mmCIF file of C-alpha atoms and ligand atoms in Angstrom:
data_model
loop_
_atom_site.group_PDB
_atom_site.id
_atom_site.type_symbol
_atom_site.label_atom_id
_atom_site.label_comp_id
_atom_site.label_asym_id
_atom_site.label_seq_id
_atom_site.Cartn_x
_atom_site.Cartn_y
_atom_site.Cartn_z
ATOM 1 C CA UNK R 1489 -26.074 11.864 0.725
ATOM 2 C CA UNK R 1490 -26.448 15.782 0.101
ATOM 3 C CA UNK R 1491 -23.037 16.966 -0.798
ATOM 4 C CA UNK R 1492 -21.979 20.730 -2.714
ATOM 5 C CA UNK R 1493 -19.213 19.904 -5.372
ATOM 6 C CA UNK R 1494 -17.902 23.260 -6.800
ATOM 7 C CA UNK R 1495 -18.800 23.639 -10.431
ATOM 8 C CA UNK R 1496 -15.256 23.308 -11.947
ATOM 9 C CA UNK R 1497 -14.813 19.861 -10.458
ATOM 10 C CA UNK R 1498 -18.500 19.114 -11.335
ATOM 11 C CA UNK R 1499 -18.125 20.574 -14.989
ATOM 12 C CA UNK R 1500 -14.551 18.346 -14.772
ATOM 13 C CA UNK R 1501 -16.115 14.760 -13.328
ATOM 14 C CA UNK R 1502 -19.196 15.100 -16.163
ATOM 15 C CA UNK R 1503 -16.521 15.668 -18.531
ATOM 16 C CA UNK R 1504 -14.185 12.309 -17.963
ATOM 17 C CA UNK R 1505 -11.527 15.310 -16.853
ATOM 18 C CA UNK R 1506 -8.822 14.112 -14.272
ATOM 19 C CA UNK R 1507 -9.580 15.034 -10.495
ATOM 20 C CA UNK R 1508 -7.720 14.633 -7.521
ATOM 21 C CA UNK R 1509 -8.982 14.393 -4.029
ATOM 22 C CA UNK R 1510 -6.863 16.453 -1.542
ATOM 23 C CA UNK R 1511 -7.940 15.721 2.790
ATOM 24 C CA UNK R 1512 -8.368 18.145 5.450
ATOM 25 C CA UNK R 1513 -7.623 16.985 8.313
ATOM 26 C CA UNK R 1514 -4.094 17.509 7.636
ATOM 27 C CA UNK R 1515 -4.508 21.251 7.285
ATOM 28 C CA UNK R 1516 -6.303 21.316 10.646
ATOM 29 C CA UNK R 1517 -4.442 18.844 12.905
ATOM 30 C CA UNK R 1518 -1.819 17.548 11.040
ATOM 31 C CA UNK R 1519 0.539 20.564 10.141
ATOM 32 C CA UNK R 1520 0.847 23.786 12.071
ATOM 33 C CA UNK R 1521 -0.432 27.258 11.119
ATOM 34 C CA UNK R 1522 0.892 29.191 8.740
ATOM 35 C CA UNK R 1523 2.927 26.218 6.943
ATOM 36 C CA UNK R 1524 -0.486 24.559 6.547
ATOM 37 C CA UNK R 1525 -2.370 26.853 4.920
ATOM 38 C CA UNK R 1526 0.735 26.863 2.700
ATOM 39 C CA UNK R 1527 0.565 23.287 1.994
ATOM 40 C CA UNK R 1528 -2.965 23.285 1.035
ATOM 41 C CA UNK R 1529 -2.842 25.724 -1.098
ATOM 42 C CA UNK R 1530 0.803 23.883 -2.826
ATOM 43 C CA UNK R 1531 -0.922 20.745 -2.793
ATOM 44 C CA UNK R 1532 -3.870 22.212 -5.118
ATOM 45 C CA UNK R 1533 -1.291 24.471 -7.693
ATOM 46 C CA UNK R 1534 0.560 21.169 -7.467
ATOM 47 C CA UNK R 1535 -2.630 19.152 -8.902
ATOM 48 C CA UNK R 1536 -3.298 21.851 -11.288
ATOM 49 C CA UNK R 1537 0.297 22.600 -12.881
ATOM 50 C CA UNK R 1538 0.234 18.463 -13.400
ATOM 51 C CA UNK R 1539 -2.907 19.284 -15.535
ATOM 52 C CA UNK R 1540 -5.377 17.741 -13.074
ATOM 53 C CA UNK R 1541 -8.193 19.762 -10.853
ATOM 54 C CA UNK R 1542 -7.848 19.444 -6.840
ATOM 55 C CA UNK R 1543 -10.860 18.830 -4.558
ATOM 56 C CA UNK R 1544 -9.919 19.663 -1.124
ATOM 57 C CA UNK R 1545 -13.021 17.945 0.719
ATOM 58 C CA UNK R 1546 -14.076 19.006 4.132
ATOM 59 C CA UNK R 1547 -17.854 19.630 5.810
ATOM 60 C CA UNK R 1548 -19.065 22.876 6.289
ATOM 61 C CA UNK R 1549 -22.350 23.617 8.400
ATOM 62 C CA UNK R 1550 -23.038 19.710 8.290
ATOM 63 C CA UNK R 1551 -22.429 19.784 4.600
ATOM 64 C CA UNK R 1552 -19.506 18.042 2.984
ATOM 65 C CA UNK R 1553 -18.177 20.189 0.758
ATOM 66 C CA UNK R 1554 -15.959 19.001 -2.288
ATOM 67 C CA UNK R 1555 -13.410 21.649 -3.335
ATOM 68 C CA UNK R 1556 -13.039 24.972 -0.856
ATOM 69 C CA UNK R 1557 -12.097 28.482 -2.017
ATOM 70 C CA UNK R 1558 -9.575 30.193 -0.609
ATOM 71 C CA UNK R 1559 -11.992 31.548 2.350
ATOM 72 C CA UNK R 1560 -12.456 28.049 3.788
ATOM 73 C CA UNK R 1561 -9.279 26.686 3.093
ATOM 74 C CA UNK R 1562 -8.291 29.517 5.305
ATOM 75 C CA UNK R 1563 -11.159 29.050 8.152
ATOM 76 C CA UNK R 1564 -9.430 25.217 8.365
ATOM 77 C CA UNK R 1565 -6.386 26.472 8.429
ATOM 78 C CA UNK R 1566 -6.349 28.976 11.501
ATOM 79 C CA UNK R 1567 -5.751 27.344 14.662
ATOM 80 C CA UNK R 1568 -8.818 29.575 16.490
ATOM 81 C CA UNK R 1569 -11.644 27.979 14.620
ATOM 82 C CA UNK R 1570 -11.512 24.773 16.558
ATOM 83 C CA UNK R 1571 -12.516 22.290 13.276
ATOM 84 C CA UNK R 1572 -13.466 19.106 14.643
ATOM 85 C CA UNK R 1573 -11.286 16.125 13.260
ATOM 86 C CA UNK R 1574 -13.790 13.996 11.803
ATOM 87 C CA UNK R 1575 -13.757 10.179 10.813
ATOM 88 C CA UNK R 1576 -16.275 7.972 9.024
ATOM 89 C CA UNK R 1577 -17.674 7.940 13.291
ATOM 90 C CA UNK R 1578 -17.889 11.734 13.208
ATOM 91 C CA UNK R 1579 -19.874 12.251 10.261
ATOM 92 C CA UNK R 1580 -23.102 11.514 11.567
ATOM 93 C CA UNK R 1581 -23.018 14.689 14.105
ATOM 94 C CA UNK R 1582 -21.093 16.695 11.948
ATOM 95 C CA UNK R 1583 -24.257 16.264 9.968
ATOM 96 C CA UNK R 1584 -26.800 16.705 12.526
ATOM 97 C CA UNK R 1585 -25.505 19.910 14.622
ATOM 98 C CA UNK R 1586 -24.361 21.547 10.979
ATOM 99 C CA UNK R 1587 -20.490 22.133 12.445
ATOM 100 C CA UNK R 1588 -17.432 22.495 10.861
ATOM 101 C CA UNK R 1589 -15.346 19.396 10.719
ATOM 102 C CA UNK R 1590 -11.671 18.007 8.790
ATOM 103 C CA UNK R 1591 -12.055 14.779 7.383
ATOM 104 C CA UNK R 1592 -9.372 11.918 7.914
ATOM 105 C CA UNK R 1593 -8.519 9.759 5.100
ATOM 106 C CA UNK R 1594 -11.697 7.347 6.098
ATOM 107 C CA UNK R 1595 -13.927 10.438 5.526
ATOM 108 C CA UNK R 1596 -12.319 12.091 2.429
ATOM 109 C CA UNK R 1597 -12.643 8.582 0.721
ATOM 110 C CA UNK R 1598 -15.720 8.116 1.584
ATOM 111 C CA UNK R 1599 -16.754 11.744 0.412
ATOM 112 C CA UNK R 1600 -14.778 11.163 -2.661
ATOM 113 C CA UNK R 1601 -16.348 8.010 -3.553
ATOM 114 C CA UNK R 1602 -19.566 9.555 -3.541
ATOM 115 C CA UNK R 1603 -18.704 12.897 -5.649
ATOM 116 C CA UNK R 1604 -17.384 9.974 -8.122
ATOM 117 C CA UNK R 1605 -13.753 11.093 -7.329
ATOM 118 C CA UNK R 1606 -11.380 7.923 -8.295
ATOM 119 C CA UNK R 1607 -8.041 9.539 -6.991
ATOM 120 C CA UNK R 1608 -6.838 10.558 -3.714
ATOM 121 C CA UNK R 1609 -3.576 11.745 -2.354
ATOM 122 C CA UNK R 1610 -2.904 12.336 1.612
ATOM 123 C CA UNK R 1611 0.080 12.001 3.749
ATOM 124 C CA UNK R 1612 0.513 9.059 5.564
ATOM 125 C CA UNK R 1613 -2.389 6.884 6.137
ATOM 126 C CA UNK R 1614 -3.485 5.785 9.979
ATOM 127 C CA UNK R 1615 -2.693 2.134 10.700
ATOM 128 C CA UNK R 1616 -2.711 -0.213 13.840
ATOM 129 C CA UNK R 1617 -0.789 1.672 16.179
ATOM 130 C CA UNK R 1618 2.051 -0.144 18.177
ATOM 131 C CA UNK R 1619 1.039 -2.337 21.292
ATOM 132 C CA UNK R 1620 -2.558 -2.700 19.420
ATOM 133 C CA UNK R 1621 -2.562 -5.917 20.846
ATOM 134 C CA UNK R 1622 -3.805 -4.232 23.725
ATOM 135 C CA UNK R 1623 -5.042 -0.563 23.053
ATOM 136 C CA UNK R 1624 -7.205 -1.968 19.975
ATOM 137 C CA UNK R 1625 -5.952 1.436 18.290
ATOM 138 C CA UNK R 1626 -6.294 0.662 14.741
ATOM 139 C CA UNK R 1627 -7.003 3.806 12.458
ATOM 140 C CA UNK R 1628 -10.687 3.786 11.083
ATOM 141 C CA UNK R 1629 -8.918 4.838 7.684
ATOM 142 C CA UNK R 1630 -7.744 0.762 7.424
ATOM 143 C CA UNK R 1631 -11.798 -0.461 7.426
ATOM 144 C CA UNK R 1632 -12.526 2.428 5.102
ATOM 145 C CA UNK R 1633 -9.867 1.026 2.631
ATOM 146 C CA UNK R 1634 -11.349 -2.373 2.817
ATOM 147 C CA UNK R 1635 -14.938 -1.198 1.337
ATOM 148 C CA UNK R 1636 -14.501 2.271 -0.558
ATOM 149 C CA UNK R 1637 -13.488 1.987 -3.879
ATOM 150 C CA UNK R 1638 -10.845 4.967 -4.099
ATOM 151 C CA UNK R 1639 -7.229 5.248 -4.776
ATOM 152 C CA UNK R 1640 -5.083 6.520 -2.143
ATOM 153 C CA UNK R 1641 -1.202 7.937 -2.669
ATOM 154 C CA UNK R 1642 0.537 7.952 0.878
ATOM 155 C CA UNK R 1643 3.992 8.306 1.656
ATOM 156 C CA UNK R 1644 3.212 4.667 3.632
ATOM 157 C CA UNK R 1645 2.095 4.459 7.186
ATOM 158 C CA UNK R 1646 3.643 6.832 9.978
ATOM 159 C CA UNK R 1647 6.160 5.603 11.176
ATOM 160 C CA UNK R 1648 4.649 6.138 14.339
ATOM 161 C CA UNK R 1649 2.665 2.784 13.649
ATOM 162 C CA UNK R 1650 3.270 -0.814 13.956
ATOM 163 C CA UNK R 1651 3.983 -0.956 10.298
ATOM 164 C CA UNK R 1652 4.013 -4.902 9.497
ATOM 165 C CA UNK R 1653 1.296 -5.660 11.064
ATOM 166 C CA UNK R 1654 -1.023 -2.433 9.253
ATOM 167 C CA UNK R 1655 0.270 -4.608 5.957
ATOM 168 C CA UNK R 1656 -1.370 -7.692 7.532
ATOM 169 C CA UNK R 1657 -4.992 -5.955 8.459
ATOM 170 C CA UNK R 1658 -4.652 -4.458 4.655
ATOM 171 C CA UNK R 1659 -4.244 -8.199 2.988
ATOM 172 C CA UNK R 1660 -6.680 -9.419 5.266
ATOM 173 C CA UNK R 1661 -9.586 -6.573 3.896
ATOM 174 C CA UNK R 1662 -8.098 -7.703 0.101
ATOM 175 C CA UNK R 1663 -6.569 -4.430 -0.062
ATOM 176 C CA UNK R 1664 -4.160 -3.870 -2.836
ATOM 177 C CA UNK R 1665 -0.951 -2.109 -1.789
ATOM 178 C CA UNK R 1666 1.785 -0.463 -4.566
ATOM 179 C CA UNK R 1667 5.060 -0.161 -3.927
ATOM 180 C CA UNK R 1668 5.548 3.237 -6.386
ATOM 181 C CA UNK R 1669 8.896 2.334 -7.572
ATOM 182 C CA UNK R 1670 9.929 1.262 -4.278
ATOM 183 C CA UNK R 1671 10.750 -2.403 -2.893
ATOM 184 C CA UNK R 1672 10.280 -1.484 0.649
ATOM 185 C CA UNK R 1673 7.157 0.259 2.426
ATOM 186 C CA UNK R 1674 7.856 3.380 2.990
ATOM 187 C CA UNK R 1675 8.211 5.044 6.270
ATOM 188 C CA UNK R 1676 6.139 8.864 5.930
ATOM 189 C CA UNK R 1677 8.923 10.524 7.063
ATOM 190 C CA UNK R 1678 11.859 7.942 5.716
ATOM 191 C CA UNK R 1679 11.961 6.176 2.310
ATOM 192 C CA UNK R 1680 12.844 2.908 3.857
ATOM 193 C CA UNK R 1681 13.899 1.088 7.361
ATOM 194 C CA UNK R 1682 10.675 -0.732 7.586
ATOM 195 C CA UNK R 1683 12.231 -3.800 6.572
ATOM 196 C CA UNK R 1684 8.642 -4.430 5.556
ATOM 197 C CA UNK R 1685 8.514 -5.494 1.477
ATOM 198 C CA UNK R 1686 5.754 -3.713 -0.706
ATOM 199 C CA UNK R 1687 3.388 -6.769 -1.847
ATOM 200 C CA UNK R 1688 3.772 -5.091 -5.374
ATOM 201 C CA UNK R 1689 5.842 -2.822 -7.353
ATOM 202 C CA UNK R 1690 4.563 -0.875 -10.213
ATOM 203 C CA UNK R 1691 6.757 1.759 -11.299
ATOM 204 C CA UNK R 1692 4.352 4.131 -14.186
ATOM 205 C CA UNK R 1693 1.216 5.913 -13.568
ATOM 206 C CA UNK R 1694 -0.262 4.215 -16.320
ATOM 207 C CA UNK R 1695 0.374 1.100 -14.771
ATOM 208 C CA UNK R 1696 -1.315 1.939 -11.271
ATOM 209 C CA UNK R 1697 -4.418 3.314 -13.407
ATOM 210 C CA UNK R 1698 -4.735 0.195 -14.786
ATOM 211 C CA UNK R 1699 -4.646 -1.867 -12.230
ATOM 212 C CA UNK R 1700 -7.851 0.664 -10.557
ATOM 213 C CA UNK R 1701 -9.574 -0.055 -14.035
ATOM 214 C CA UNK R 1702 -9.042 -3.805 -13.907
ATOM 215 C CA UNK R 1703 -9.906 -4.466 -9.954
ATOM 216 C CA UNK R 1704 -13.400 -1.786 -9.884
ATOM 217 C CA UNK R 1705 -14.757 -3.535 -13.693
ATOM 218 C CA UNK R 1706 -14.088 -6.837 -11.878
ATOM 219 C CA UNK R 1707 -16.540 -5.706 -8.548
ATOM 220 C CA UNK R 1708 -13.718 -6.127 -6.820
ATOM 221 C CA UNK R 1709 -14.937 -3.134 -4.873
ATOM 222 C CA UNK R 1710 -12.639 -1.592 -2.149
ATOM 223 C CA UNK R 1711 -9.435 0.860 -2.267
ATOM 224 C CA UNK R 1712 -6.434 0.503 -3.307
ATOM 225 C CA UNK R 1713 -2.950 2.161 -1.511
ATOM 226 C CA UNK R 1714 -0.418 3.276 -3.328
ATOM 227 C CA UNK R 1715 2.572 3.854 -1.496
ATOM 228 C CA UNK R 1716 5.150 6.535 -2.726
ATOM 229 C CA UNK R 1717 8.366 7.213 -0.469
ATOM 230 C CA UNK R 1718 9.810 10.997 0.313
ATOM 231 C CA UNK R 1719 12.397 12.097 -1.750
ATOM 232 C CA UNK R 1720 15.467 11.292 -0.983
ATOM 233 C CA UNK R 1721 16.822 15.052 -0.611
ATOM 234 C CA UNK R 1722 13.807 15.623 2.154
ATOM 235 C CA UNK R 1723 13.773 12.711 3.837
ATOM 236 C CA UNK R 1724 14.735 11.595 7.731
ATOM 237 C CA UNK R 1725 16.541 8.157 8.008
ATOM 238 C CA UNK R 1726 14.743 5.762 10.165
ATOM 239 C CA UNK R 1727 17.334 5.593 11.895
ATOM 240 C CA UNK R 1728 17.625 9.192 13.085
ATOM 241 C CA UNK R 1729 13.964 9.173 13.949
ATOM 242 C CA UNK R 1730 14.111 6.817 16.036
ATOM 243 C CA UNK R 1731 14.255 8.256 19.791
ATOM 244 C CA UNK R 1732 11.521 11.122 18.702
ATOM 245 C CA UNK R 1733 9.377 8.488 18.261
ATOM 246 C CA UNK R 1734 10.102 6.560 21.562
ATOM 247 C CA UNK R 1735 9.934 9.899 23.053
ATOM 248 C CA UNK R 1736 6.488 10.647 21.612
ATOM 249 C CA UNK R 1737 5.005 7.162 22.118
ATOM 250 C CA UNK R 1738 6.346 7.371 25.474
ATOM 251 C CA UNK R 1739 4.671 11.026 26.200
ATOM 252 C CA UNK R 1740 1.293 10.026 24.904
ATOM 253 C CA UNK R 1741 1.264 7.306 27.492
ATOM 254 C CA UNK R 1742 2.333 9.067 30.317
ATOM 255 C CA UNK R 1743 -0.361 11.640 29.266
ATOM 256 C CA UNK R 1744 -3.047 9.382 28.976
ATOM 257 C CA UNK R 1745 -3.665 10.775 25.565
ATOM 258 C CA UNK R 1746 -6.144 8.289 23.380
ATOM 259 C CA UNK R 1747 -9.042 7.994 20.772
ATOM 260 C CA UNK R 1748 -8.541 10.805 17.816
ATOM 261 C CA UNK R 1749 -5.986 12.733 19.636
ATOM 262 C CA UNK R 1750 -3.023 10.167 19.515
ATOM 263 C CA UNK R 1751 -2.103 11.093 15.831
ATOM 264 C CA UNK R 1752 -2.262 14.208 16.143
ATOM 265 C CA UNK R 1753 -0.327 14.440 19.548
ATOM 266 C CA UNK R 1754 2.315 11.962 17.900
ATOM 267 C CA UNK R 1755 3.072 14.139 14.776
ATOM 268 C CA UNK R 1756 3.617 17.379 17.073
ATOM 269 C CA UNK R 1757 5.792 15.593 19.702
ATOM 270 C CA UNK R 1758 8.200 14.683 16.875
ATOM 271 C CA UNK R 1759 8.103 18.258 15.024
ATOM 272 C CA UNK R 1760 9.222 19.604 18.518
ATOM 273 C CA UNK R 1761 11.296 16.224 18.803
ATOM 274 C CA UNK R 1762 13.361 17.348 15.589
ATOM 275 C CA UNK R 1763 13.273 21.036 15.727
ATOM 276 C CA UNK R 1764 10.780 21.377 13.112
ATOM 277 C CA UNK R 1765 12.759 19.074 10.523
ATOM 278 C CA UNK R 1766 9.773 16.687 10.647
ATOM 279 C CA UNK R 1767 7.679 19.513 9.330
ATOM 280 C CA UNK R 1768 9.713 20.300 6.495
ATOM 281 C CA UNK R 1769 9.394 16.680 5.415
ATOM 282 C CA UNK R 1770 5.840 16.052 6.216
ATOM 283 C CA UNK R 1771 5.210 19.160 3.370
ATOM 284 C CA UNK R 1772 7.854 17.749 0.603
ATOM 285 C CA UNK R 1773 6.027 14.156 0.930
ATOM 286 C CA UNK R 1774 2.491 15.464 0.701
ATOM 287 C CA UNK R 1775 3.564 17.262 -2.352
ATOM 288 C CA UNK R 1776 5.238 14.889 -3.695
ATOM 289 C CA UNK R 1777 2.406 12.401 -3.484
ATOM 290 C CA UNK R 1778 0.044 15.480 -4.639
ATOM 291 C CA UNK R 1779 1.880 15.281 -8.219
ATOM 292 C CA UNK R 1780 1.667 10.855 -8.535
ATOM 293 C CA UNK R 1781 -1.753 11.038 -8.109
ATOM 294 C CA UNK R 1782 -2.335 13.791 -10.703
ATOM 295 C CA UNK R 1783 -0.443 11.543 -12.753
ATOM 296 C CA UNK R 1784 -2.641 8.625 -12.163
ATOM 297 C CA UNK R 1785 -5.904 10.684 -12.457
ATOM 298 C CA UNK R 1786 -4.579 11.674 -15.732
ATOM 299 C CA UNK R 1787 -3.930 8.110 -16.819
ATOM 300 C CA UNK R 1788 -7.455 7.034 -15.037
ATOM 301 C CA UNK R 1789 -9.290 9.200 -17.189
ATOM 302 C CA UNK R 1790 -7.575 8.412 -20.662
ATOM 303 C CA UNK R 1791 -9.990 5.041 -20.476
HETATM 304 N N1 PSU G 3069 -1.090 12.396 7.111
HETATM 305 C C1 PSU G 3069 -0.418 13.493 7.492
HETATM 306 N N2 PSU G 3069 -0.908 14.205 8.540
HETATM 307 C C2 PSU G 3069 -2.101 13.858 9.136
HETATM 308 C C3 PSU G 3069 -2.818 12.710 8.710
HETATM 309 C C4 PSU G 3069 -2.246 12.013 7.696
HETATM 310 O O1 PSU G 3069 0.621 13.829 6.916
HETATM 311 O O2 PSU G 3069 -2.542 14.571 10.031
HETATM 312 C C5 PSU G 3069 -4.158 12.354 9.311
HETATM 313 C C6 PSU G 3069 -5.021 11.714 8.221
HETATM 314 O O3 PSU G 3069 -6.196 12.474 8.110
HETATM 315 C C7 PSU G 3069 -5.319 10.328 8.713
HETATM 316 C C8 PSU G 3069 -5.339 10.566 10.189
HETATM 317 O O4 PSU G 3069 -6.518 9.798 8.218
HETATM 318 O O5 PSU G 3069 -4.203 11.412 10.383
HETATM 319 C C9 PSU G 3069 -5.297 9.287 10.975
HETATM 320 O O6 PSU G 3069 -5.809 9.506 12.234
HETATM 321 P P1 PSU G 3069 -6.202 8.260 13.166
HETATM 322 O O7 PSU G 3069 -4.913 7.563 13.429
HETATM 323 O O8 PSU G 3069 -6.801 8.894 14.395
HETATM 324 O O9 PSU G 3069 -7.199 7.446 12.405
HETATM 325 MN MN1 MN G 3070 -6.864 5.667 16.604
#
């Protein structure tokens, strides 16, 4: 696949240098404008002070483009240029009618994989969404997991998800998941309350880079989550989130709203839902995971 990587992350991957995969579509749809062009631009000094370079990935003119200066970061970032959210389902007419698109986790891994990028941090991955059972809404990020060898920090699943059973579709794909110094899954927005346990707990860098280097020299090929819960000081209890996301789920029903749109819909309803609170949180967490994945980069490349 034709891709442009920027010469400093190109000069860093030839070199064995620590690189760190950084998503769009949360600039576009997840976070609102100006706090997101904020964030992106945090999330790469964040990568960088940790010693690491940051590849924001996103497709430009139907080319995916690994790493954006500060012009595109911006043309994502402002709400008028209507950037298409774009999934592993997109990509094919991204491509073809040469448009501007934010990639989801599915896409950034996928885009990372093939720029040789080990190490990705996002927010909260997408997941099977509640009442599944009958919408069939499971994220296309849980598939892309399953077959793309790249490591993915998350703050867990939104809690906006049916969270125990987006840890079943994970062990069925042979998915690895961490627990970073945590027993319980993490909820995005809440370090705990998902009374769901983390299948492992690793609690270094160094151990997390291992375990990449063991499972990908083994052909175990696929991704592995790592899961890595707000800090306490910017977190939401579960328990306080609780109606804004009975509200939201609620709203996105009444309004019909489905397909790509639900997450995004969701993640507003309960910013409005908690008078912006969410949003405060939903920038610490990104951060947050921004800096563990440095750290495992860093550990990844000291094979
Ligand atoms: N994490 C955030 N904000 C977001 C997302 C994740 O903090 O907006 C995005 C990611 O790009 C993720 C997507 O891949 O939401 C999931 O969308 P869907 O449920 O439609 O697959
Ligand atoms: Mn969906």
């Amino acid at each position: 696949m034709k891709i442009k990587i920027q010469d400093e992350i190109k000069d860093a991957l030839v070199s064995g240098q620590p690189v760190v995969a950084l998503e769009s579509t949360i600039i576009s749809h997840g976070l609102p404008y100006p706090d997101n062009l904020a964030t992106a631009n945090a999330l790469e000094e964040a990568v960088r002070q940790k010693g690491a370079v940051p590849a924001t990935i996103a497709i430009f003119d139907g080319l995916p483009h690994i790493g954006l200066d500060a012009e595109k970061l911006a043309l994502l970032a402002d709400p008028n240029s209507k950037i298409e959210k774009v999934s592993r389902r997109d990509i094919p007419y991204l491509l073809s009618s040469r448009t501007h698109g934010a990639t989801t986790v599915a896409a950034t891994m996928l885009f990372a994989k093939t720029a040789g990028i080990a190490v990705f941090a996002t927010g909260g991955i997408g997941g099977v969404h509640r009442g599944a059972s009958a919408s069939f809404d499971i994220s296309a990020d849980l598939p892309e997991l399953a077959r793309t060898s790249v490591c993915v920090v998350c703050a867990g699943p939104k809690a906006i998800l049916d969270i125990p059973l987006t840890l079943e579709v994970l062990e069925t794909s042979g998915v690895p998941v961490i627990g970073y110094q945590c027993d319980e899954v993490p909820a995005f927005w809440s370090q705990g309350g998902t009374g769901t346990s983390v299948p492992l707990r690793l609690d270094t860098a160094d151990e997390i880079a291992s375990l990449l280097r063991h499972k990908w020299q083994a052909g175990l090929e696929g991704g592995v989550l790592v899961t890595n819960p707000v800090p306490k000081a910017d977190e939401i209890p579960a328990l306080e989130l609780q109606a804004a996301i009975t509200s939201a789920l609620e709203q996105a029903e009444i309004r019909g709203i489905t397909g790509k749109k639900v997450t995004p819909y969701l993640l507003d309803h309960i910013r409005e839902e908690t008078d912006g609170r969410s949003l405060n949180t939903n920038k610490a967490l990104v951060l947050n995971n921004a800096r563990l994945a440095a750290d495992i980069a860093l550990s990844y490349s000291k094979k």
